[in-house]
CSV table of N, CA and C in Angstrom, one decimal:
chain,number,residue,atom,x,y,z
A,133,GLN,N,-13.2,12.4,3.4
A,133,GLN,CA,-12.8,12.3,4.8
A,133,GLN,C,-11.3,11.9,4.9
A,134,VAL,N,-11.0,10.8,4.1
A,134,VAL,CA,-9.7,10.3,4.1
A,134,VAL,C,-9.1,10.2,2.7
A,135,GLN,N,-8.0,10.7,2.5
A,135,GLN,CA,-7.3,10.6,1.2
A,135,GLN,C,-6.1,9.8,1.2
A,136,VAL,N,-5.8,9.0,0.2
A,136,VAL,CA,-4.7,8.1,0.1
A,136,VAL,C,-3.9,8.4,-1.2
A,137,VAL,N,-2.6,8.7,-1.1
A,137,VAL,CA,-1.8,9.1,-2.2
A,137,VAL,C,-0.6,8.2,-2.3
A,138,GLU,N,-0.3,7.5,-3.4
A,138,GLU,CA,0.9,6.8,-3.6
A,138,GLU,C,1.9,7.5,-4.4
A,139,SER,N,3.1,7.2,-4.3
A,139,SER,CA,4.2,7.8,-5.1
A,139,SER,C,5.4,6.8,-5.1
A,140,GLY,N,6.3,7.1,-6.0
A,140,GLY,CA,7.5,6.3,-6.1
A,140,GLY,C,7.6,5.3,-7.3
A,141,GLY,N,6.5,5.1,-8.0
A,141,GLY,CA,6.6,4.2,-9.1
A,141,GLY,C,7.5,4.8,-10.3
A,142,GLY,N,7.7,3.9,-11.2
A,142,GLY,CA,8.6,4.3,-12.3
A,142,GLY,C,9.0,3.1,-13.1
A,143,LEU,N,10.0,3.4,-14.0
A,143,LEU,CA,10.6,2.3,-14.9
A,143,LEU,C,12.0,2.0,-14.3
A,144,VAL,N,12.2,0.7,-14.1
A,144,VAL,CA,13.5,0.2,-13.7
A,144,VAL,C,13.8,-1.1,-14.4
A,145,GLN,N,15.1,-1.4,-14.5
A,145,GLN,CA,15.6,-2.6,-15.1
A,145,GLN,C,15.5,-3.8,-14.2
A,146,PRO,N,15.4,-5.0,-14.7
A,146,PRO,CA,15.4,-6.2,-13.9
A,146,PRO,C,16.6,-6.2,-12.9
A,147,GLY,N,16.3,-6.5,-11.7
A,147,GLY,CA,17.3,-6.5,-10.6
A,147,GLY,C,17.4,-5.2,-9.9
A,148,GLY,N,16.7,-4.2,-10.4
A,148,GLY,CA,16.7,-2.9,-9.8
A,148,GLY,C,15.8,-2.8,-8.6
A,149,SER,N,15.7,-1.6,-8.0
A,149,SER,CA,14.9,-1.4,-6.8
A,149,SER,C,14.1,-0.1,-6.9
A,150,LEU,N,13.0,-0.1,-6.2
A,150,LEU,CA,12.1,1.0,-6.1
A,150,LEU,C,11.5,1.1,-4.7
A,151,ARG,N,11.2,2.3,-4.2
A,151,ARG,CA,10.6,2.4,-2.9
A,151,ARG,C,9.3,3.2,-3.1
A,152,LEU,N,8.2,2.5,-2.8
A,152,LEU,CA,6.9,3.2,-2.9
A,152,LEU,C,6.5,3.8,-1.6
A,153,SER,N,5.8,4.9,-1.6
A,153,SER,CA,5.3,5.5,-0.4
A,153,SER,C,3.8,5.7,-0.6
A,154,CYS,N,3.1,5.7,0.5
A,154,CYS,CA,1.7,5.9,0.5
A,154,CYS,C,1.3,6.7,1.8
A,155,ALA,N,0.8,7.9,1.6
A,155,ALA,CA,0.5,8.8,2.7
A,155,ALA,C,-1.1,8.9,2.8
A,156,ALA,N,-1.6,8.7,4.0
A,156,ALA,CA,-3.0,8.9,4.3
A,156,ALA,C,-3.2,10.3,5.0
A,157,SER,N,-4.2,11.0,4.6
A,157,SER,CA,-4.5,12.3,5.3
A,157,SER,C,-6.0,12.5,5.4
A,158,GLY,N,-6.4,13.4,6.2
A,158,GLY,CA,-7.8,13.7,6.4
A,158,GLY,C,-8.2,13.5,7.8
A,159,SER,N,-9.5,13.3,8.1
A,159,SER,CA,-10.0,13.2,9.4
A,159,SER,C,-9.8,11.8,10.0
A,160,ILE,N,-8.6,11.4,10.1
A,160,ILE,CA,-8.2,10.0,10.6
A,160,ILE,C,-8.2,10.0,12.1
A,161,GLU,N,-8.9,9.0,12.6
A,161,GLU,CA,-8.8,8.8,14.1
A,161,GLU,C,-7.8,7.7,14.4
A,162,ARG,N,-7.8,6.6,13.7
A,162,ARG,CA,-6.8,5.6,13.9
A,162,ARG,C,-6.7,4.7,12.6
A,163,ILE,N,-5.5,4.4,12.3
A,163,ILE,CA,-5.3,3.5,11.1
A,163,ILE,C,-5.0,2.1,11.7
A,164,ASN,N,-5.7,1.2,11.1
A,164,ASN,CA,-5.4,-0.2,11.5
A,164,ASN,C,-4.4,-0.8,10.5
A,165,ASN,N,-4.8,-1.8,9.7
A,165,ASN,CA,-3.9,-2.4,8.7
A,165,ASN,C,-3.7,-1.5,7.6
A,166,MET,N,-2.5,-1.6,7.0
A,166,MET,CA,-2.1,-0.9,5.8
A,166,MET,C,-1.5,-1.9,4.8
A,167,GLY,N,-1.7,-1.7,3.5
A,167,GLY,CA,-1.2,-2.7,2.6
A,167,GLY,C,-1.0,-2.3,1.2
A,168,TRP,N,-0.3,-3.1,0.5
A,168,TRP,CA,-0.1,-2.9,-1.0
A,168,TRP,C,-0.7,-4.0,-1.8
A,169,TYR,N,-1.4,-3.6,-2.8
A,169,TYR,CA,-1.9,-4.6,-3.8
A,169,TYR,C,-1.4,-4.2,-5.2
A,170,ARG,N,-1.5,-5.1,-6.1
A,170,ARG,CA,-1.1,-4.8,-7.5
A,170,ARG,C,-2.0,-5.5,-8.5
A,171,GLN,N,-2.1,-4.9,-9.7
A,171,GLN,CA,-2.9,-5.4,-10.7
A,171,GLN,C,-2.2,-5.2,-12.1
A,172,ALA,N,-1.9,-6.3,-12.7
A,172,ALA,CA,-1.3,-6.3,-14.0
A,172,ALA,C,-2.4,-6.4,-15.1
A,173,PRO,N,-2.2,-6.0,-16.3
A,173,PRO,CA,-3.3,-6.0,-17.3
A,173,PRO,C,-3.7,-7.5,-17.5
A,174,GLY,N,-5.1,-7.6,-17.5
A,174,GLY,CA,-5.6,-9.0,-17.7
A,174,GLY,C,-5.6,-9.9,-16.5
A,175,LYS,N,-5.2,-9.4,-15.4
A,175,LYS,CA,-5.1,-10.2,-14.2
A,175,LYS,C,-5.9,-9.6,-13.1
A,176,GLU,N,-6.2,-10.4,-12.1
A,176,GLU,CA,-6.9,-10.0,-10.9
A,176,GLU,C,-6.0,-9.2,-10.0
A,177,ARG,N,-6.6,-8.2,-9.3
A,177,ARG,CA,-5.8,-7.5,-8.3
A,177,ARG,C,-5.4,-8.5,-7.2
A,178,GLU,N,-4.1,-8.4,-6.8
A,178,GLU,CA,-3.6,-9.4,-5.8
A,178,GLU,C,-2.9,-8.7,-4.7
A,179,LEU,N,-2.9,-9.4,-3.6
A,179,LEU,CA,-2.2,-8.9,-2.4
A,179,LEU,C,-0.7,-9.0,-2.6
A,180,VAL,N,0.0,-7.9,-2.2
A,180,VAL,CA,1.4,-7.9,-2.2
A,180,VAL,C,2.0,-8.0,-0.8
A,181,ALA,N,1.5,-7.1,0.1
A,181,ALA,CA,2.0,-7.2,1.5
A,181,ALA,C,1.1,-6.3,2.3
A,182,THR,N,0.9,-6.7,3.6
A,182,THR,CA,0.2,-5.9,4.6
A,182,THR,C,1.0,-5.8,5.8
A,183,ILE,N,0.6,-4.8,6.6
A,183,ILE,CA,1.3,-4.6,7.9
A,183,ILE,C,0.2,-4.1,8.9
A,184,SER,N,0.2,-4.7,10.1
A,184,SER,CA,-0.8,-4.3,11.1
A,184,SER,C,-0.3,-3.1,11.9
A,185,ASN,N,-1.2,-2.6,12.7
A,185,ASN,CA,-0.8,-1.5,13.6
A,185,ASN,C,0.2,-1.9,14.7
A,186,SER,N,0.4,-3.2,14.8
A,186,SER,CA,1.4,-3.7,15.8
A,186,SER,C,2.7,-4.1,15.1
A,187,GLY,N,2.7,-4.0,13.7
A,187,GLY,CA,3.9,-4.2,13.0
A,187,GLY,C,4.0,-5.6,12.4
A,188,SER,N,3.0,-6.4,12.6
A,188,SER,CA,3.0,-7.8,12.0
A,188,SER,C,2.8,-7.6,10.4
A,189,THR,N,3.6,-8.4,9.7
A,189,THR,CA,3.6,-8.3,8.3
A,189,THR,C,3.1,-9.6,7.6
A,190,ASN,N,2.7,-9.4,6.4
A,190,ASN,CA,2.2,-10.6,5.6
A,190,ASN,C,2.6,-10.3,4.1
A,191,TYR,N,3.2,-11.3,3.5
A,191,TYR,CA,3.7,-11.1,2.1
A,191,TYR,C,3.1,-12.2,1.2
A,192,ALA,N,2.9,-11.8,0.0
A,192,ALA,CA,2.6,-12.8,-1.0
A,192,ALA,C,3.9,-13.7,-1.3
A,193,ASP,N,3.7,-14.9,-1.6
A,193,ASP,CA,4.9,-15.8,-1.8
A,193,ASP,C,5.8,-15.3,-2.9
A,194,SER,N,5.2,-14.7,-3.9
A,194,SER,CA,6.0,-14.2,-5.0
A,194,SER,C,6.9,-13.0,-4.7
A,195,VAL,N,6.7,-12.4,-3.6
A,195,VAL,CA,7.6,-11.2,-3.3
A,195,VAL,C,8.3,-11.4,-2.0
A,196,ARG,N,8.0,-12.4,-1.2
A,196,ARG,CA,8.7,-12.6,0.1
A,196,ARG,C,10.2,-12.8,-0.1
A,197,GLY,N,10.9,-12.1,0.7
A,197,GLY,CA,12.4,-12.1,0.6
A,197,GLY,C,12.9,-11.0,-0.3
A,198,ARG,N,12.1,-10.4,-1.2
A,198,ARG,CA,12.5,-9.3,-2.1
A,198,ARG,C,11.9,-8.0,-1.7
A,199,PHE,N,10.7,-8.0,-1.2
A,199,PHE,CA,10.0,-6.8,-0.8
A,199,PHE,C,9.9,-6.7,0.7
A,200,THR,N,9.9,-5.4,1.2
A,200,THR,CA,9.7,-5.2,2.6
A,200,THR,C,8.7,-4.1,2.8
A,201,ILE,N,7.7,-4.3,3.6
A,201,ILE,CA,6.7,-3.3,3.9
A,201,ILE,C,7.0,-2.7,5.3
A,202,SER,N,6.8,-1.5,5.5
A,202,SER,CA,7.0,-0.8,6.7
A,202,SER,C,6.0,0.4,6.9
A,203,ARG,N,5.9,0.9,8.1
A,203,ARG,CA,5.0,2.1,8.3
A,203,ARG,C,5.6,3.0,9.3
A,204,ASP,N,5.2,4.3,9.1
A,204,ASP,CA,5.6,5.4,10.0
A,204,ASP,C,4.2,5.9,10.5
A,205,ASN,N,3.9,5.5,11.7
A,205,ASN,CA,2.6,5.9,12.3
A,205,ASN,C,2.4,7.4,12.5
A,206,ALA,N,3.5,8.1,12.8
A,206,ALA,CA,3.5,9.5,13.0
A,206,ALA,C,3.2,10.2,11.8
A,207,LYS,N,3.5,9.7,10.6
A,207,LYS,CA,3.3,10.3,9.3
A,207,LYS,C,2.1,9.7,8.6
A,208,ASN,N,1.4,8.7,9.2
A,208,ASN,CA,0.3,8.0,8.5
A,208,ASN,C,0.8,7.5,7.2
A,209,THR,N,1.9,6.9,7.1
A,209,THR,CA,2.5,6.5,5.8
A,209,THR,C,3.0,5.1,5.9
A,210,VAL,N,2.8,4.4,4.8
A,210,VAL,CA,3.3,3.0,4.6
A,210,VAL,C,4.2,3.0,3.4
A,211,TYR,N,5.2,2.2,3.5
A,211,TYR,CA,6.2,2.1,2.4
A,211,TYR,C,6.3,0.7,1.9
A,212,LEU,N,6.8,0.5,0.7
A,212,LEU,CA,7.1,-0.8,0.1
A,212,LEU,C,8.5,-0.7,-0.6
A,213,GLN,N,9.5,-1.3,0.1
A,213,GLN,CA,10.8,-1.3,-0.5
A,213,GLN,C,10.8,-2.6,-1.4
A,214,MET,N,11.1,-2.4,-2.7
A,214,MET,CA,11.1,-3.5,-3.7
A,214,MET,C,12.5,-3.6,-4.2
A,215,ASN,N,13.1,-4.8,-4.0
A,215,ASN,CA,14.4,-5.1,-4.4
A,215,ASN,C,14.4,-6.3,-5.4
A,216,SER,N,15.4,-6.5,-6.1
A,216,SER,CA,15.5,-7.6,-7.1
A,216,SER,C,14.3,-7.7,-7.9
A,217,LEU,N,13.9,-6.6,-8.5
A,217,LEU,CA,12.7,-6.5,-9.3
A,217,LEU,C,12.7,-7.4,-10.5
A,218,LYS,N,11.6,-8.0,-10.9
A,218,LYS,CA,11.5,-8.9,-12.0
A,218,LYS,C,10.4,-8.3,-13.0
A,219,PRO,N,10.5,-8.7,-14.2
A,219,PRO,CA,9.5,-8.2,-15.2
A,219,PRO,C,8.1,-8.6,-14.7
A,220,GLU,N,7.9,-9.7,-14.1
A,220,GLU,CA,6.6,-10.1,-13.6
A,220,GLU,C,6.1,-9.2,-12.5
A,221,ASP,N,6.9,-8.4,-11.9
A,221,ASP,CA,6.4,-7.4,-10.9
A,221,ASP,C,5.7,-6.2,-11.6
A,222,THR,N,5.8,-6.1,-12.9
A,222,THR,CA,5.2,-5.0,-13.6
A,222,THR,C,3.7,-5.0,-13.3
A,223,ALA,N,3.2,-3.8,-12.8
A,223,ALA,CA,1.8,-3.7,-12.5
A,223,ALA,C,1.5,-2.3,-12.0
A,224,VAL,N,0.2,-2.0,-11.8
A,224,VAL,CA,-0.2,-0.8,-11.1
A,224,VAL,C,-0.3,-1.2,-9.6
A,225,TYR,N,0.4,-0.5,-8.8
A,225,TYR,CA,0.4,-0.8,-7.3
A,225,TYR,C,-0.5,0.2,-6.6
A,226,TYR,N,-1.4,-0.4,-5.8
A,226,TYR,CA,-2.4,0.3,-5.1
A,226,TYR,C,-2.2,0.2,-3.6
A,227,CYS,N,-2.3,1.3,-2.9
A,227,CYS,CA,-2.2,1.3,-1.4
A,227,CYS,C,-3.6,1.2,-0.8
A,228,ASN,N,-3.7,0.5,0.2
A,228,ASN,CA,-4.9,0.3,1.0
A,228,ASN,C,-4.7,0.7,2.4
A,229,VAL,N,-5.7,1.5,2.9
A,229,VAL,CA,-5.6,1.9,4.3
A,229,VAL,C,-6.9,1.6,5.0
A,230,ASN,N,-6.9,0.9,6.1
A,230,ASN,CA,-8.1,0.6,6.8
A,230,ASN,C,-8.0,1.5,8.1
A,231,ALA,N,-9.1,2.3,8.2
A,231,ALA,CA,-9.0,3.3,9.3
A,231,ALA,C,-10.3,3.7,9.8
A,232,PHE,N,-10.3,4.2,11.1
A,232,PHE,CA,-11.4,4.9,11.7
A,232,PHE,C,-11.3,6.4,11.3
A,233,TYR,N,-12.4,7.1,11.1
A,233,TYR,CA,-12.4,8.5,10.8
A,233,TYR,C,-13.5,9.2,11.4
A,234,SER,N,-13.4,10.5,11.4
A,234,SER,CA,-14.4,11.4,12.0
A,234,SER,C,-15.2,12.1,10.8
A,235,ASP,N,-16.5,12.1,11.0
A,235,ASP,CA,-17.4,12.7,10.0
A,235,ASP,C,-17.5,14.2,10.3
A,236,VAL,N,-18.4,14.8,9.6
A,236,VAL,CA,-18.6,16.3,9.7
A,236,VAL,C,-19.2,16.6,11.1
A,237,HIS,N,-19.8,15.7,11.8
A,237,HIS,CA,-20.3,15.9,13.1
A,237,HIS,C,-19.3,15.5,14.2
A,238,ILE,N,-18.1,15.2,13.8
A,238,ILE,CA,-17.1,14.8,14.7
A,238,ILE,C,-17.4,13.5,15.4
A,239,LEU,N,-18.1,12.6,14.7
A,239,LEU,CA,-18.4,11.3,15.2
A,239,LEU,C,-17.5,10.3,14.6
A,240,ILE,N,-17.0,9.4,15.4
A,240,ILE,CA,-16.0,8.4,14.9
A,240,ILE,C,-16.8,7.3,14.2
A,241,LYS,N,-16.3,7.0,13.0
A,241,LYS,CA,-16.9,6.0,12.2
A,241,LYS,C,-15.9,5.1,11.6
A,242,GLY,N,-16.4,3.9,11.1
A,242,GLY,CA,-15.5,3.0,10.5
A,242,GLY,C,-15.4,1.7,11.3
A,243,PRO,N,-14.4,0.9,11.0
A,243,PRO,CA,-13.3,1.2,10.1
A,243,PRO,C,-13.8,1.0,8.6
A,244,ASP,N,-13.2,1.7,7.7
A,244,ASP,CA,-13.4,1.6,6.3
A,244,ASP,C,-12.1,1.4,5.6
A,245,ASP,N,-12.2,0.9,4.4
A,245,ASP,CA,-11.0,0.8,3.5
A,245,ASP,C,-10.9,2.0,2.5
A,246,TYR,N,-9.7,2.5,2.4
A,246,TYR,CA,-9.5,3.6,1.5
A,246,TYR,C,-8.4,3.2,0.5
A,247,TRP,N,-8.5,3.5,-0.7
A,247,TRP,CA,-7.6,3.2,-1.8
A,247,TRP,C,-7.0,4.4,-2.4
A,248,GLY,N,-5.7,4.2,-2.7
A,248,GLY,CA,-5.0,5.3,-3.5
A,248,GLY,C,-5.3,5.1,-5.0
A,249,GLN,N,-4.8,6.1,-5.8
A,249,GLN,CA,-5.1,6.1,-7.2
A,249,GLN,C,-4.3,5.1,-8.0
A,250,GLY,N,-3.2,4.6,-7.4
A,250,GLY,CA,-2.3,3.7,-8.0
A,250,GLY,C,-1.1,4.3,-8.6
A,251,THR,N,0.0,3.6,-8.6
A,251,THR,CA,1.2,4.1,-9.2
A,251,THR,C,1.8,3.0,-10.0
A,252,GLN,N,2.2,3.3,-11.2
A,252,GLN,CA,2.7,2.3,-12.2
A,252,GLN,C,4.2,1.9,-11.9
A,253,VAL,N,4.4,0.6,-11.9
A,253,VAL,CA,5.7,0.1,-11.7
A,253,VAL,C,6.0,-0.8,-13.0
A,254,THR,N,7.0,-0.4,-13.7
A,254,THR,CA,7.4,-1.2,-14.9
A,254,THR,C,8.8,-1.7,-14.8
A,255,VAL,N,9.0,-3.0,-14.9
A,255,VAL,CA,10.3,-3.6,-14.9
A,255,VAL,C,10.6,-4.1,-16.2
A,256,SER,N,11.6,-3.5,-16.9
A,256,SER,CA,11.9,-3.9,-18.3
A,256,SER,C,13.3,-3.4,-18.6
A,257,SER,N,13.9,-4.2,-19.5
A,257,SER,CA,15.2,-3.8,-20.0
A,257,SER,C,15.1,-3.1,-21.3
């Protein structure tokens, strides 16, 4: 019913920047919160940033001041601008979308959480 696809990951040097994008598609009725999470090898998945449908944002202490989350409601897309990247930012980044959706009977259901496949971000010299 709902698909979530991330893009924009890659290899950058310390101090560099990347912009991640996450687009949701399918039988979406309304998207609530959207967010980014990351998971490094051997570590738990952690919250990076979230943004509500009203624009309120929340950041992990480790990225506050360096990362900026934003959304384009018309495109059902959330972005993560990452500046001043550090090696410890290396991880697989996952997009999360909380949304109401329509089923095959055109009944509104949810809200449910949908996850993207993840995009690799590697910060190394």
